[in-house]
CSV table of C-alpha atoms in Angstrom, one decimal:
chain,number,residue,atom,x,y,z
L,1,UNK,CA,0.0,0.5,-0.2
L,2,UNK,CA,1.4,3.4,-0.9
L,3,UNK,CA,1.4,6.4,1.5
L,4,UNK,CA,2.0,10.0,0.8
L,5,UNK,CA,2.4,12.2,3.8
L,6,UNK,CA,2.4,15.9,3.2
L,7,UNK,CA,3.8,18.2,6.0
L,8,UNK,CA,4.9,21.7,6.1
L,9,UNK,CA,1.5,23.7,6.3
L,10,UNK,CA,1.2,26.5,8.7
L,11,UNK,CA,-0.6,29.9,9.2
L,12,UNK,CA,1.6,32.9,7.6
L,13,UNK,CA,1.3,36.6,7.1
L,14,UNK,CA,0.6,37.9,3.0
L,15,UNK,CA,4.2,37.8,1.7
L,16,UNK,CA,5.6,35.1,3.9
L,17,UNK,CA,7.0,31.7,2.9
L,18,UNK,CA,6.7,28.1,3.6
L,19,UNK,CA,8.2,24.9,2.4
L,20,UNK,CA,6.0,21.7,2.0
L,21,UNK,CA,7.0,18.1,2.0
L,22,UNK,CA,5.7,15.1,0.5
L,23,UNK,CA,6.9,12.1,1.9
L,24,UNK,CA,6.4,8.7,0.0
L,25,UNK,CA,6.3,5.6,1.8
L,26,UNK,CA,5.1,1.8,1.3
L,27,UNK,CA,4.8,-0.6,-1.6
L,28,UNK,CA,6.2,2.2,-4.1
L,29,UNK,CA,8.8,0.5,-6.7
L,30,UNK,CA,10.9,3.2,-7.2
L,31,UNK,CA,10.1,7.0,-5.9
L,32,UNK,CA,12.3,8.2,-8.5
L,33,UNK,CA,10.4,6.5,-11.9
L,34,UNK,CA,7.1,8.3,-10.9
L,35,UNK,CA,6.2,11.9,-12.0
L,36,UNK,CA,4.9,13.9,-9.1
L,37,UNK,CA,2.3,16.7,-8.5
L,38,UNK,CA,1.2,19.3,-6.4
L,39,UNK,CA,-2.6,20.3,-6.3
L,40,UNK,CA,-4.4,22.6,-4.0
L,41,UNK,CA,-8.2,22.5,-2.9
L,42,UNK,CA,-9.4,26.0,-2.0
L,43,UNK,CA,-11.4,26.3,1.1
L,44,UNK,CA,-14.5,27.2,0.0
L,45,UNK,CA,-14.3,24.4,-2.9
L,46,UNK,CA,-16.4,21.2,-3.2
L,47,UNK,CA,-14.4,18.2,-1.8
L,48,UNK,CA,-13.3,16.8,-5.5
L,49,UNK,CA,-12.3,20.4,-6.8
L,50,UNK,CA,-8.6,20.4,-6.8
L,51,UNK,CA,-6.7,23.1,-8.6
L,52,UNK,CA,-2.9,22.3,-10.2
L,53,UNK,CA,0.1,23.9,-8.6
L,54,UNK,CA,2.9,22.4,-10.5
L,55,UNK,CA,4.3,18.9,-11.1
L,56,UNK,CA,7.6,17.7,-12.1
L,57,UNK,CA,9.0,14.5,-13.8
L,58,UNK,CA,11.1,11.7,-13.3
L,59,UNK,CA,13.9,13.3,-15.1
L,60,UNK,CA,13.1,16.5,-13.5
L,61,UNK,CA,11.1,18.7,-16.0
L,62,UNK,CA,9.3,21.2,-13.9
L,63,UNK,CA,6.0,22.8,-14.7
L,64,UNK,CA,3.8,25.5,-12.9
L,65,UNK,CA,0.4,27.0,-13.2
L,66,UNK,CA,0.4,30.7,-13.9
L,67,UNK,CA,-0.2,31.5,-10.2
L,68,UNK,CA,2.6,29.9,-9.2
L,69,UNK,CA,5.2,30.3,-11.9
L,70,UNK,CA,8.0,33.0,-10.1
L,71,UNK,CA,7.0,32.2,-6.5
L,72,UNK,CA,7.1,28.8,-6.4
L,73,UNK,CA,9.8,26.3,-6.6
L,74,UNK,CA,9.1,22.1,-6.9
L,75,UNK,CA,11.7,19.9,-6.2
L,76,UNK,CA,12.5,16.1,-5.4
L,77,UNK,CA,15.3,14.3,-3.3
L,78,UNK,CA,14.8,10.6,-5.1
L,79,UNK,CA,17.1,9.4,-1.9
L,80,UNK,CA,14.3,10.3,0.7
L,81,UNK,CA,11.4,10.1,-1.3
L,82,UNK,CA,10.1,13.2,-1.0
L,83,UNK,CA,8.7,15.8,-3.2
L,84,UNK,CA,9.0,19.3,-2.1
L,85,UNK,CA,7.1,22.6,-3.0
L,86,UNK,CA,8.9,25.8,-1.8
L,87,UNK,CA,6.2,28.9,-1.6
L,88,UNK,CA,7.4,32.3,-1.5
L,89,UNK,CA,5.4,35.8,-1.7
L,90,UNK,CA,2.0,34.2,-0.2
L,91,UNK,CA,-0.8,35.9,-1.1
L,92,UNK,CA,-4.4,35.3,0.6
L,93,UNK,CA,-5.7,33.4,-2.5
L,94,UNK,CA,-2.9,30.7,-2.1
L,95,UNK,CA,-5.1,29.5,1.0
L,96,UNK,CA,-6.2,26.1,1.3
L,97,UNK,CA,-5.0,22.2,1.1
L,98,UNK,CA,-1.9,21.3,-0.6
L,99,UNK,CA,-1.9,17.7,-1.8
L,100,UNK,CA,0.6,15.5,-3.7
L,101,UNK,CA,-0.1,13.2,-6.3
L,102,UNK,CA,1.4,10.4,-8.4
L,103,UNK,CA,0.0,8.0,-11.0
L,104,UNK,CA,1.0,4.2,-11.3
L,105,UNK,CA,-0.8,2.5,-14.1
L,106,UNK,CA,-4.3,3.5,-13.9
L,107,UNK,CA,-4.1,4.5,-10.3
L,108,UNK,CA,-4.1,7.8,-9.0
L,109,UNK,CA,-2.5,7.9,-5.6
L,110,UNK,CA,-3.3,11.2,-3.3
L,111,UNK,CA,-2.2,12.0,0.3
L,112,UNK,CA,-4.6,13.7,2.8
L,113,UNK,CA,-2.9,17.3,2.4
L,114,UNK,CA,-1.4,19.8,4.3
L,115,UNK,CA,-3.4,23.6,5.3
L,116,UNK,CA,-2.0,26.8,4.5
L,117,UNK,CA,-3.7,29.6,5.6
L,118,UNK,CA,-2.6,33.2,4.7
L,119,UNK,CA,-3.9,35.8,6.7
L,120,UNK,CA,-4.1,39.3,4.7
């Protein structure tokens, strides 16, 4: 059974920074072979409404949403089976539950998320 555990969420002021982590464990053949992604679920959004933040492929190619580009940085440490999301210059509209995910075959695995709150 694969498990993704996010951490690092907190309450910060507008303009502040956070670094989120997504640690993978369990029956996962090789973390390095999977593309990973971050999503955000806004506080007011229905449960299944998630907004793509960015992703990193197995060879390190990274893409960002328009909102994240220039402020957020995705990285991964394959030796630690962990992906990171460094967020700078946070805005109130960045608040929400940040969830990491990857796909293996036809199965999409999701973590439980870590909560980010940005005060204005």
